Amino acid sequence: MRVFKLIYKNALRHKLRTALTVLGIAVAILAFGLLRTVIAAWYAGVNQSAPDRLITRSRISITFTLPVAQKQKIERIPGVEAVGHGTWFGGIYQDPKNFFAQFAFEDTSMFRLYPEFIVDEGAIDKLANTRNGAIVGVETMARFGWQVGQKIPFTGTIYPGTWDFEIVGTYRGRDETIDDSQFIFNWQYIEQRMLQEWPERAGQVGWYVIKIDDPARAAAISQAVDAEFDNSPDETVTETEAQFQQSFVAMAGTIIFSLQVISVLVIGIILLVAANTMAMTARERISEYAVLKTLGFSGGHILGLIGGESLMIALMGGVVGMLLMFPVLNGVAVALRSWFPVFPIEARTFQLAGLAAFGVGVLAAVFPAWRAIHVSIVNGLRRIG
């Protein structure tokens, strides 16, 4: 107990220096947690993917559409249980800054392919009976203060013109890892208007969603789907939903790699801050350690005093940094919700932050402790200051 008391008093001997060191470590831990959470947000779509869902898109690019007639051929492939299609709408609500995902799904049966979307009772029937009906995620409903029954105008970009939708219901994610910010409506609304105004664009969809009977056969079924359309004007690429999501993450691969490197550098900065403090502290107390040695304190005792003080300062900074994570990350989640609908604050981030603070506390004490242990009593007593 006396040793811990001595460690505590040593840590607070220079209160300003200790406070600045704790603050520096806390800010670094906060930055580390923020970077790790942003990286996790990039991979949120991959982690949400279902193993029994495949995505078929144009071999050229996801921006190229596919003919809706392909659906019947896909349904006949062994192992395929259900097929639906989705199309990116890309409309603007009032201002381009009000970004959120808008999808036109084939029909209400698409919700059976996504059981993680919990839809209001009766909303699916209303969507089927309302030509311009839409089911909206609760997050977007709250963001804009919308109500069920309200009419929402969009300005089309991919599909030009003014589009009026009526909200017929809402959905929420099965858990917090599910994106509940999407705007979902019936593809027939687009199709009927295309037939009237741009007949050459009718009968086209963005991609197919395929539910298969056995995730272990995903590769074989994917090959069978693509083989069905080989050497046709509309060749396809079929992959698991996780691979499909991963392809979007890969587009930002350089950014994500940079964030990972920066997060490691942040830990290096913490280490330098803590090591500098402990080096200064040990250098100032060389004569005191020499006195302790004359009183019978061993090298282990010296190591314990310096290591304990280093750990105490590092963990204090770590705890403060992790406490700051909650309000800061929640604020960032609100600010970035247009781009990261799912902004997961993972327990693993806190575990890594705590481990980083502990590691910094240990490593920062290594050199000062080695120097204090190996200096002779005579040389130590000669040191002044």
mmCIF file of C-alpha atoms in Angstrom:
data_model
loop_
_atom_site.group_PDB
_atom_site.id
_atom_site.type_symbol
_atom_site.label_atom_id
_atom_site.label_comp_id
_atom_site.label_asym_id
_atom_site.label_seq_id
_atom_site.Cartn_x
_atom_site.Cartn_y
_atom_site.Cartn_z
ATOM 1 C CA MET A 1 0.000 0.000 0.000
ATOM 2 C CA ARG A 2 2.867 2.370 0.816
ATOM 3 C CA VAL A 3 4.375 1.708 -2.608
ATOM 4 C CA PHE A 4 1.120 2.683 -4.312
ATOM 5 C CA LYS A 5 0.948 5.805 -2.171
ATOM 6 C CA LEU A 6 4.499 6.685 -3.182
ATOM 7 C CA ILE A 7 3.658 6.106 -6.866
ATOM 8 C CA TYR A 8 0.581 8.331 -6.519
ATOM 9 C CA LYS A 9 2.531 11.137 -4.868
ATOM 10 C CA ASN A 10 5.316 10.915 -7.440
ATOM 11 C CA ALA A 11 2.804 11.118 -10.285
ATOM 12 C CA LEU A 12 1.358 14.340 -8.845
ATOM 13 C CA ARG A 13 4.657 15.902 -7.820
ATOM 14 C CA HIS A 14 4.580 18.121 -10.944
ATOM 15 C CA LYS A 15 0.880 18.633 -11.324
ATOM 16 C CA LEU A 16 1.008 20.818 -14.421
ATOM 17 C CA ARG A 17 3.328 18.466 -16.274
ATOM 18 C CA THR A 18 1.262 15.460 -15.303
ATOM 19 C CA ALA A 19 -1.977 17.214 -16.276
ATOM 20 C CA LEU A 20 -0.589 18.170 -19.693
ATOM 21 C CA THR A 21 0.682 14.646 -20.262
ATOM 22 C CA VAL A 22 -2.680 13.155 -19.294
ATOM 23 C CA LEU A 23 -4.427 15.630 -21.592
ATOM 24 C CA GLY A 24 -2.085 14.786 -24.475
ATOM 25 C CA ILE A 25 -2.675 11.070 -24.047
ATOM 26 C CA ALA A 26 -6.437 11.621 -23.748
ATOM 27 C CA VAL A 27 -6.570 13.597 -27.004
ATOM 28 C CA ALA A 28 -4.470 10.965 -28.758
ATOM 29 C CA ILE A 29 -6.690 8.145 -27.461
ATOM 30 C CA LEU A 30 -9.755 10.101 -28.601
ATOM 31 C CA ALA A 31 -8.251 10.554 -32.073
ATOM 32 C CA PHE A 32 -7.370 6.857 -32.199
ATOM 33 C CA GLY A 33 -10.939 5.880 -31.270
ATOM 34 C CA LEU A 34 -12.413 8.261 -33.835
ATOM 35 C CA LEU A 35 -10.223 6.891 -36.627
ATOM 36 C CA ARG A 36 -10.994 3.274 -35.711
ATOM 37 C CA THR A 37 -14.727 4.039 -35.666
ATOM 38 C CA VAL A 38 -14.621 5.700 -39.091
ATOM 39 C CA ILE A 39 -12.819 2.635 -40.457
ATOM 40 C CA ALA A 40 -15.467 0.384 -38.879
ATOM 41 C CA ALA A 41 -18.179 2.516 -40.503
ATOM 42 C CA TRP A 42 -16.685 1.842 -43.930
ATOM 43 C CA TYR A 43 -16.978 -1.896 -43.297
ATOM 44 C CA ALA A 44 -20.464 -1.751 -41.762
ATOM 45 C CA GLY A 45 -22.111 -2.788 -45.033
ATOM 46 C CA VAL A 46 -19.794 -5.778 -45.373
ATOM 47 C CA ASN A 47 -20.524 -6.909 -41.835
ATOM 48 C CA GLN A 48 -24.296 -6.647 -42.388
ATOM 49 C CA SER A 49 -24.209 -8.867 -45.461
ATOM 50 C CA ALA A 50 -26.185 -12.107 -45.457
ATOM 51 C CA PRO A 51 -24.316 -15.249 -46.590
ATOM 52 C CA ASP A 52 -27.337 -16.572 -48.513
ATOM 53 C CA ARG A 53 -27.765 -13.492 -50.714
ATOM 54 C CA LEU A 54 -26.039 -12.915 -54.038
ATOM 55 C CA ILE A 55 -25.899 -9.716 -56.063
ATOM 56 C CA THR A 56 -25.880 -9.741 -59.867
ATOM 57 C CA ARG A 57 -24.835 -6.559 -61.651
ATOM 58 C CA SER A 58 -23.613 -5.484 -65.063
ATOM 59 C CA ARG A 59 -20.143 -6.777 -65.930
ATOM 60 C CA ILE A 60 -19.242 -3.284 -67.190
ATOM 61 C CA SER A 61 -20.132 -1.306 -64.062
ATOM 62 C CA ILE A 62 -22.772 -0.998 -61.363
ATOM 63 C CA THR A 63 -23.872 2.213 -63.113
ATOM 64 C CA PHE A 64 -25.007 0.217 -66.160
ATOM 65 C CA THR A 65 -28.487 -1.237 -66.006
ATOM 66 C CA LEU A 66 -29.670 -4.756 -66.840
ATOM 67 C CA PRO A 67 -32.832 -5.858 -68.653
ATOM 68 C CA VAL A 68 -35.602 -6.950 -66.330
ATOM 69 C CA ALA A 69 -36.174 -9.966 -68.589
ATOM 70 C CA GLN A 70 -33.089 -11.620 -67.085
ATOM 71 C CA LYS A 71 -34.997 -12.292 -63.897
ATOM 72 C CA GLN A 72 -36.926 -15.264 -65.287
ATOM 73 C CA LYS A 73 -33.717 -16.964 -66.429
ATOM 74 C CA ILE A 74 -32.102 -16.472 -63.034
ATOM 75 C CA GLU A 75 -35.127 -17.969 -61.272
ATOM 76 C CA ARG A 76 -34.705 -21.207 -63.245
ATOM 77 C CA ILE A 77 -31.118 -21.810 -62.055
ATOM 78 C CA PRO A 78 -30.893 -24.656 -59.490
ATOM 79 C CA GLY A 79 -30.244 -23.429 -55.974
ATOM 80 C CA VAL A 80 -32.020 -20.093 -56.469
ATOM 81 C CA GLU A 81 -34.922 -19.660 -54.058
ATOM 82 C CA ALA A 82 -36.025 -16.103 -54.821
ATOM 83 C CA VAL A 83 -35.004 -13.203 -57.040
ATOM 84 C CA GLY A 84 -35.759 -9.508 -56.801
ATOM 85 C CA HIS A 85 -34.255 -6.428 -58.307
ATOM 86 C CA GLY A 86 -33.235 -3.005 -57.064
ATOM 87 C CA THR A 87 -32.484 0.297 -58.754
ATOM 88 C CA TRP A 88 -30.660 3.357 -57.459
ATOM 89 C CA PHE A 89 -32.904 6.425 -57.787
ATOM 90 C CA GLY A 90 -30.575 9.261 -56.849
ATOM 91 C CA GLY A 91 -33.170 11.993 -56.293
ATOM 92 C CA ILE A 92 -32.629 15.280 -54.473
ATOM 93 C CA TYR A 93 -34.857 16.331 -51.601
ATOM 94 C CA GLN A 94 -34.809 20.159 -51.382
ATOM 95 C CA ASP A 95 -30.984 20.385 -51.375
ATOM 96 C CA PRO A 96 -28.194 18.083 -52.628
ATOM 97 C CA LYS A 97 -26.755 18.174 -49.088
ATOM 98 C CA ASN A 98 -29.817 16.235 -47.883
ATOM 99 C CA PHE A 99 -28.317 12.991 -49.079
ATOM 100 C CA PHE A 100 -29.766 9.588 -48.204
ATOM 101 C CA ALA A 101 -30.114 6.311 -50.077
ATOM 102 C CA GLN A 102 -33.192 5.892 -52.292
ATOM 103 C CA PHE A 103 -33.965 2.531 -53.860
ATOM 104 C CA ALA A 104 -36.689 1.341 -56.197
ATOM 105 C CA PHE A 105 -37.431 -2.291 -55.416
ATOM 106 C CA GLU A 106 -39.286 -4.683 -57.641
ATOM 107 C CA ASP A 107 -42.309 -5.038 -55.408
ATOM 108 C CA THR A 108 -43.215 -5.708 -51.815
ATOM 109 C CA SER A 109 -41.781 -9.232 -52.036
ATOM 110 C CA MET A 110 -38.334 -7.675 -51.746
ATOM 111 C CA PHE A 111 -38.858 -7.274 -48.024
ATOM 112 C CA ARG A 112 -38.824 -11.065 -47.740
ATOM 113 C CA LEU A 113 -35.273 -10.971 -49.050
ATOM 114 C CA TYR A 114 -34.313 -8.526 -46.312
ATOM 115 C CA PRO A 115 -35.790 -9.879 -43.069
ATOM 116 C CA GLU A 116 -33.530 -7.542 -41.123
ATOM 117 C CA PHE A 117 -35.877 -4.696 -42.146
ATOM 118 C CA ILE A 118 -38.723 -4.610 -39.641
ATOM 119 C CA VAL A 119 -41.648 -2.952 -41.465
ATOM 120 C CA ASP A 120 -44.725 -1.398 -39.869
ATOM 121 C CA GLU A 121 -47.771 -3.618 -39.912
ATOM 122 C CA GLY A 122 -49.903 -2.923 -42.958
ATOM 123 C CA ALA A 123 -47.245 -0.773 -44.629
ATOM 124 C CA ILE A 124 -46.315 -3.425 -47.186
ATOM 125 C CA ASP A 125 -49.947 -3.748 -48.344
ATOM 126 C CA LYS A 126 -50.221 0.042 -48.619
ATOM 127 C CA LEU A 127 -47.033 0.134 -50.653
ATOM 128 C CA ALA A 128 -48.442 -2.472 -53.041
ATOM 129 C CA ASN A 129 -51.641 -0.442 -53.513
ATOM 130 C CA THR A 130 -50.092 3.026 -53.768
ATOM 131 C CA ARG A 131 -48.326 3.706 -57.044
ATOM 132 C CA ASN A 132 -46.039 6.401 -55.599
ATOM 133 C CA GLY A 133 -45.929 4.965 -52.081
ATOM 134 C CA ALA A 134 -42.697 4.751 -50.118
ATOM 135 C CA ILE A 135 -41.492 3.073 -46.948
ATOM 136 C CA VAL A 136 -38.867 5.143 -45.151
ATOM 137 C CA GLY A 137 -36.343 4.265 -42.454
ATOM 138 C CA VAL A 138 -37.042 5.730 -39.034
ATOM 139 C CA GLU A 139 -33.747 7.606 -39.001
ATOM 140 C CA THR A 140 -34.597 9.579 -42.138
ATOM 141 C CA MET A 141 -38.137 10.138 -40.854
ATOM 142 C CA ALA A 142 -36.721 11.673 -37.674
ATOM 143 C CA ARG A 143 -34.044 13.608 -39.548
ATOM 144 C CA PHE A 144 -36.557 15.547 -41.644
ATOM 145 C CA GLY A 145 -39.516 15.390 -39.269
ATOM 146 C CA TRP A 146 -41.635 13.473 -41.780
ATOM 147 C CA GLN A 147 -44.915 11.806 -40.926
ATOM 148 C CA VAL A 148 -46.674 8.808 -42.442
ATOM 149 C CA GLY A 149 -49.108 10.058 -45.078
ATOM 150 C CA GLN A 150 -46.961 13.066 -45.935
ATOM 151 C CA LYS A 151 -46.169 13.753 -49.594
ATOM 152 C CA ILE A 152 -42.490 14.214 -50.385
ATOM 153 C CA PRO A 153 -41.266 15.834 -53.638
ATOM 154 C CA PHE A 154 -37.948 14.834 -55.196
ATOM 155 C CA THR A 155 -36.018 16.260 -58.105
ATOM 156 C CA GLY A 156 -34.754 13.385 -60.204
ATOM 157 C CA THR A 157 -31.161 13.253 -61.435
ATOM 158 C CA ILE A 158 -30.832 9.825 -63.038
ATOM 159 C CA TYR A 159 -34.547 9.944 -63.832
ATOM 160 C CA PRO A 160 -35.209 13.622 -64.651
ATOM 161 C CA GLY A 161 -38.247 15.527 -63.559
ATOM 162 C CA THR A 162 -40.234 16.048 -60.385
ATOM 163 C CA TRP A 163 -41.268 12.941 -58.479
ATOM 164 C CA ASP A 164 -43.880 13.032 -55.753
ATOM 165 C CA PHE A 165 -43.942 10.238 -53.182
ATOM 166 C CA GLU A 166 -46.366 9.456 -50.397
ATOM 167 C CA ILE A 167 -44.985 7.882 -47.230
ATOM 168 C CA VAL A 168 -47.112 4.836 -46.447
ATOM 169 C CA GLY A 169 -45.024 3.378 -43.625
ATOM 170 C CA THR A 170 -41.691 3.116 -41.914
ATOM 171 C CA TYR A 171 -39.167 0.426 -41.170
ATOM 172 C CA ARG A 172 -36.462 0.006 -38.574
ATOM 173 C CA GLY A 173 -33.380 -2.159 -38.488
ATOM 174 C CA ARG A 174 -33.436 -5.451 -36.624
ATOM 175 C CA ASP A 175 -30.561 -4.085 -34.560
ATOM 176 C CA GLU A 176 -28.299 -1.060 -34.496
ATOM 177 C CA THR A 177 -25.980 -2.478 -37.171
ATOM 178 C CA ILE A 178 -28.756 -2.268 -39.803
ATOM 179 C CA ASP A 179 -29.097 0.862 -41.901
ATOM 180 C CA ASP A 180 -32.514 2.374 -41.166
ATOM 181 C CA SER A 181 -32.117 5.523 -43.233
ATOM 182 C CA GLN A 182 -33.178 4.214 -46.651
ATOM 183 C CA PHE A 183 -36.048 5.439 -48.782
ATOM 184 C CA ILE A 184 -37.711 2.488 -50.528
ATOM 185 C CA PHE A 185 -40.436 2.641 -53.159
ATOM 186 C CA ASN A 186 -41.986 0.519 -55.877
ATOM 187 C CA TRP A 187 -39.999 0.171 -59.094
ATOM 188 C CA GLN A 188 -43.238 0.251 -61.087
ATOM 189 C CA TYR A 189 -43.464 3.985 -60.378
ATOM 190 C CA ILE A 190 -40.284 4.500 -62.411
ATOM 191 C CA GLU A 191 -41.201 1.920 -65.029
ATOM 192 C CA GLN A 192 -44.616 3.426 -65.837
ATOM 193 C CA ARG A 193 -43.156 6.897 -66.223
ATOM 194 C CA MET A 194 -40.287 5.616 -68.386
ATOM 195 C CA LEU A 195 -42.779 3.893 -70.676
ATOM 196 C CA GLN A 196 -44.579 7.195 -71.157
ATOM 197 C CA GLU A 197 -41.656 9.620 -71.397
ATOM 198 C CA TRP A 198 -38.496 7.637 -72.301
ATOM 199 C CA PRO A 199 -39.546 4.253 -73.692
ATOM 200 C CA GLU A 200 -35.952 3.382 -74.544
ATOM 201 C CA ARG A 201 -35.129 3.387 -70.802
ATOM 202 C CA ALA A 202 -38.028 1.154 -69.784
ATOM 203 C CA GLY A 203 -37.533 -2.438 -68.691
ATOM 204 C CA GLN A 204 -34.173 -1.753 -67.038
ATOM 205 C CA VAL A 205 -33.069 -2.413 -63.457
ATOM 206 C CA GLY A 206 -29.919 -1.721 -61.463
ATOM 207 C CA TRP A 207 -29.094 -5.148 -60.032
ATOM 208 C CA TYR A 208 -30.616 -8.427 -58.930
ATOM 209 C CA VAL A 209 -30.783 -9.765 -55.385
ATOM 210 C CA ILE A 210 -30.759 -13.560 -55.297
ATOM 211 C CA LYS A 211 -31.587 -15.706 -52.283
ATOM 212 C CA ILE A 212 -29.958 -19.127 -52.486
ATOM 213 C CA ASP A 213 -30.720 -22.344 -50.664
ATOM 214 C CA ASP A 214 -27.184 -23.082 -49.457
ATOM 215 C CA PRO A 215 -24.489 -20.443 -48.762
ATOM 216 C CA ALA A 216 -21.850 -23.128 -49.358
ATOM 217 C CA ARG A 217 -22.927 -23.217 -53.032
ATOM 218 C CA ALA A 218 -22.635 -19.461 -53.537
ATOM 219 C CA ALA A 219 -19.652 -19.739 -55.889
ATOM 220 C CA ALA A 220 -21.238 -22.438 -58.073
ATOM 221 C CA ILE A 221 -24.564 -20.602 -58.330
ATOM 222 C CA SER A 222 -22.773 -17.335 -59.120
ATOM 223 C CA GLN A 223 -20.933 -19.021 -61.984
ATOM 224 C CA ALA A 224 -24.174 -20.519 -63.269
ATOM 225 C CA VAL A 225 -25.885 -17.121 -63.273
ATOM 226 C CA ASP A 226 -23.037 -15.422 -65.136
ATOM 227 C CA ALA A 227 -22.755 -18.317 -67.607
ATOM 228 C CA GLU A 228 -26.423 -17.812 -68.465
ATOM 229 C CA PHE A 229 -25.631 -14.358 -69.876
ATOM 230 C CA ASP A 230 -22.143 -14.909 -71.296
ATOM 231 C CA ASN A 231 -21.700 -13.532 -74.830
ATOM 232 C CA SER A 232 -24.947 -11.585 -74.526
ATOM 233 C CA PRO A 233 -25.284 -7.782 -74.800
ATOM 234 C CA ASP A 234 -25.777 -7.690 -71.029
ATOM 235 C CA GLU A 235 -23.123 -9.859 -69.397
ATOM 236 C CA THR A 236 -23.226 -10.023 -65.619
ATOM 237 C CA VAL A 237 -21.032 -10.378 -62.553
ATOM 238 C CA THR A 238 -22.523 -12.284 -59.643
ATOM 239 C CA GLU A 239 -20.958 -12.271 -56.202
ATOM 240 C CA THR A 240 -21.927 -12.661 -52.595
ATOM 241 C CA GLU A 241 -23.450 -9.669 -50.908
ATOM 242 C CA ALA A 242 -20.322 -9.303 -48.773
ATOM 243 C CA GLN A 243 -18.112 -9.235 -51.885
ATOM 244 C CA PHE A 244 -20.452 -6.709 -53.472
ATOM 245 C CA GLN A 245 -20.198 -4.444 -50.441
ATOM 246 C CA GLN A 246 -16.459 -5.017 -50.275
ATOM 247 C CA SER A 247 -16.131 -3.668 -53.825
ATOM 248 C CA PHE A 248 -17.466 -0.313 -52.623
ATOM 249 C CA VAL A 249 -15.037 -0.352 -49.709
ATOM 250 C CA ALA A 250 -12.201 -1.106 -52.141
ATOM 251 C CA MET A 251 -12.979 2.126 -54.019
ATOM 252 C CA ALA A 252 -11.912 3.962 -50.879
ATOM 253 C CA GLY A 253 -9.022 1.604 -50.174
ATOM 254 C CA THR A 254 -6.399 4.349 -50.185
ATOM 255 C CA ILE A 255 -8.397 6.463 -47.759
ATOM 256 C CA ILE A 256 -8.954 3.544 -45.403
ATOM 257 C CA PHE A 257 -5.292 2.527 -45.547
ATOM 258 C CA SER A 258 -4.311 6.115 -44.767
ATOM 259 C CA LEU A 259 -6.642 6.154 -41.766
ATOM 260 C CA GLN A 260 -5.126 2.903 -40.512
ATOM 261 C CA VAL A 261 -1.612 4.326 -40.842
ATOM 262 C CA ILE A 262 -2.629 7.529 -39.068
ATOM 263 C CA SER A 263 -4.197 5.561 -36.219
ATOM 264 C CA VAL A 264 -0.885 3.746 -35.720
ATOM 265 C CA LEU A 265 1.008 7.046 -35.842
ATOM 266 C CA VAL A 266 -1.308 8.412 -33.168
ATOM 267 C CA ILE A 267 -0.232 5.589 -30.877
ATOM 268 C CA GLY A 268 3.381 6.477 -31.659
ATOM 269 C CA ILE A 269 2.687 10.077 -30.648
ATOM 270 C CA ILE A 270 1.201 8.914 -27.359
ATOM 271 C CA LEU A 271 4.295 6.849 -26.713
ATOM 272 C CA LEU A 272 6.616 9.781 -27.385
ATOM 273 C CA VAL A 273 4.624 12.083 -25.095
ATOM 274 C CA ALA A 274 4.603 9.594 -22.231
ATOM 275 C CA ALA A 275 8.232 8.542 -22.756
ATOM 276 C CA ASN A 276 9.378 12.162 -22.703
ATOM 277 C CA THR A 277 7.564 12.784 -19.434
ATOM 278 C CA MET A 278 8.966 9.684 -17.780
ATOM 279 C CA ALA A 279 12.499 10.391 -19.051
ATOM 280 C CA MET A 280 12.380 13.883 -17.559
ATOM 281 C CA THR A 281 10.970 12.525 -14.310
ATOM 282 C CA ALA A 282 13.593 9.790 -13.957
ATOM 283 C CA ARG A 283 16.464 12.135 -14.814
ATOM 284 C CA GLU A 284 15.354 14.584 -12.117
ATOM 285 C CA ARG A 285 15.154 11.812 -9.511
ATOM 286 C CA ILE A 286 18.418 9.983 -10.157
ATOM 287 C CA SER A 287 19.803 11.142 -6.800
ATOM 288 C CA GLU A 288 16.618 9.982 -5.061
ATOM 289 C CA TYR A 289 16.909 6.539 -6.584
ATOM 290 C CA ALA A 290 20.510 6.383 -5.424
ATOM 291 C CA VAL A 291 19.350 7.149 -1.892
ATOM 292 C CA LEU A 292 16.711 4.434 -2.114
ATOM 293 C CA LYS A 293 19.390 1.956 -3.170
ATOM 294 C CA THR A 294 21.472 2.840 -0.115
ATOM 295 C CA LEU A 295 18.389 2.046 1.991
ATOM 296 C CA GLY A 296 18.117 -1.402 0.446
ATOM 297 C CA PHE A 297 15.658 -0.871 -2.380
ATOM 298 C CA SER A 298 16.344 -3.326 -5.178
ATOM 299 C CA GLY A 299 16.211 -2.815 -8.934
ATOM 300 C CA GLY A 300 12.763 -4.377 -8.893
ATOM 301 C CA HIS A 301 11.555 -1.708 -6.488
ATOM 302 C CA ILE A 302 12.942 1.060 -8.724
ATOM 303 C CA LEU A 303 11.314 -0.579 -11.749
ATOM 304 C CA GLY A 304 8.014 -0.778 -9.889
ATOM 305 C CA LEU A 305 8.092 2.888 -8.892
ATOM 306 C CA ILE A 306 8.883 4.179 -12.372
ATOM 307 C CA GLY A 307 6.681 1.657 -14.162
ATOM 308 C CA GLY A 308 3.793 2.256 -11.782
ATOM 309 C CA GLU A 309 3.978 6.002 -12.245
ATOM 310 C CA SER A 310 4.141 5.632 -16.030
ATOM 311 C CA LEU A 311 1.166 3.263 -16.048
ATOM 312 C CA MET A 312 -0.846 5.529 -13.758
ATOM 313 C CA ILE A 313 -0.357 8.568 -16.012
ATOM 314 C CA ALA A 314 -1.011 6.590 -19.213
ATOM 315 C CA LEU A 315 -4.142 4.929 -17.856
ATOM 316 C CA MET A 316 -5.471 8.227 -16.517
ATOM 317 C CA GLY A 317 -5.093 9.663 -20.005
ATOM 318 C CA GLY A 318 -6.643 6.558 -21.505
ATOM 319 C CA VAL A 319 -9.679 6.704 -19.234
ATOM 320 C CA VAL A 320 -10.247 10.402 -19.921
ATOM 321 C CA GLY A 321 -9.885 9.799 -23.655
ATOM 322 C CA MET A 322 -12.352 6.917 -23.629
ATOM 323 C CA LEU A 323 -14.867 8.926 -21.597
ATOM 324 C CA LEU A 324 -14.640 11.680 -24.188
ATOM 325 C CA MET A 325 -15.283 9.176 -26.968
ATOM 326 C CA PHE A 326 -18.991 8.802 -26.189
ATOM 327 C CA PRO A 327 -20.087 12.419 -26.752
ATOM 328 C CA VAL A 328 -17.570 13.064 -29.513
ATOM 329 C CA LEU A 329 -18.380 9.921 -31.514
ATOM 330 C CA ASN A 330 -22.118 10.499 -31.114
ATOM 331 C CA GLY A 331 -21.655 14.036 -32.406
ATOM 332 C CA VAL A 332 -19.585 12.841 -35.358
ATOM 333 C CA ALA A 333 -22.187 10.154 -36.097
ATOM 334 C CA VAL A 334 -24.855 12.853 -36.392
ATOM 335 C CA ALA A 335 -22.619 15.032 -38.578
ATOM 336 C CA LEU A 336 -21.701 12.162 -40.930
ATOM 337 C CA ARG A 337 -25.022 10.304 -40.994
ATOM 338 C CA SER A 338 -25.533 11.187 -44.659
ATOM 339 C CA TRP A 339 -22.409 9.214 -45.574
ATOM 340 C CA PHE A 340 -22.290 6.679 -42.753
ATOM 341 C CA PRO A 341 -25.861 5.645 -41.834
ATOM 342 C CA VAL A 342 -24.346 3.008 -39.565
ATOM 343 C CA PHE A 343 -21.621 4.497 -37.382
ATOM 344 C CA PRO A 344 -20.804 1.662 -35.006
ATOM 345 C CA ILE A 345 -19.190 2.521 -31.690
ATOM 346 C CA GLU A 346 -17.685 -0.890 -31.096
ATOM 347 C CA ALA A 347 -16.537 -2.379 -27.817
ATOM 348 C CA ARG A 348 -13.423 -3.507 -29.685
ATOM 349 C CA THR A 349 -12.457 0.146 -30.217
ATOM 350 C CA PHE A 350 -12.472 0.739 -26.472
ATOM 351 C CA GLN A 351 -10.545 -2.470 -25.896
ATOM 352 C CA LEU A 352 -7.866 -1.399 -28.376
ATOM 353 C CA ALA A 353 -7.726 2.091 -26.852
ATOM 354 C CA GLY A 354 -7.302 0.634 -23.368
ATOM 355 C CA LEU A 355 -4.657 -1.785 -24.610
ATOM 356 C CA ALA A 356 -2.837 1.060 -26.356
ATOM 357 C CA ALA A 357 -2.809 3.163 -23.177
ATOM 358 C CA PHE A 358 -1.526 0.203 -21.153
ATOM 359 C CA GLY A 359 1.179 -0.576 -23.732
ATOM 360 C CA VAL A 360 2.284 3.044 -23.826
ATOM 361 C CA GLY A 361 2.510 3.085 -20.034
ATOM 362 C CA VAL A 362 4.742 0.021 -20.051
ATOM 363 C CA LEU A 363 6.990 1.021 -22.959
ATOM 364 C CA ALA A 364 7.422 4.612 -21.764
ATOM 365 C CA ALA A 365 8.938 3.319 -18.523
ATOM 366 C CA VAL A 366 11.457 0.951 -20.076
ATOM 367 C CA PHE A 367 14.366 3.324 -20.787
ATOM 368 C CA PRO A 368 13.986 5.564 -17.687
ATOM 369 C CA ALA A 369 13.800 2.461 -15.458
ATOM 370 C CA TRP A 370 16.798 0.829 -17.122
ATOM 371 C CA ARG A 371 18.833 4.006 -16.661
ATOM 372 C CA ALA A 372 17.797 4.442 -13.012
ATOM 373 C CA ILE A 373 18.529 0.806 -12.166
ATOM 374 C CA HIS A 374 21.971 0.733 -13.759
ATOM 375 C CA VAL A 375 23.322 4.041 -12.521
ATOM 376 C CA SER A 376 25.734 3.500 -9.636
ATOM 377 C CA ILE A 377 24.938 4.886 -6.169
ATOM 378 C CA VAL A 378 28.023 7.131 -6.253
ATOM 379 C CA ASN A 379 27.182 8.613 -9.639
ATOM 380 C CA GLY A 380 23.569 8.966 -8.638
ATOM 381 C CA LEU A 381 24.397 10.890 -5.473
ATOM 382 C CA ARG A 382 26.621 13.229 -7.490
ATOM 383 C CA ARG A 383 23.689 14.324 -9.625
ATOM 384 C CA ILE A 384 22.113 17.612 -8.668
ATOM 385 C CA GLY A 385 18.585 18.460 -9.858
#
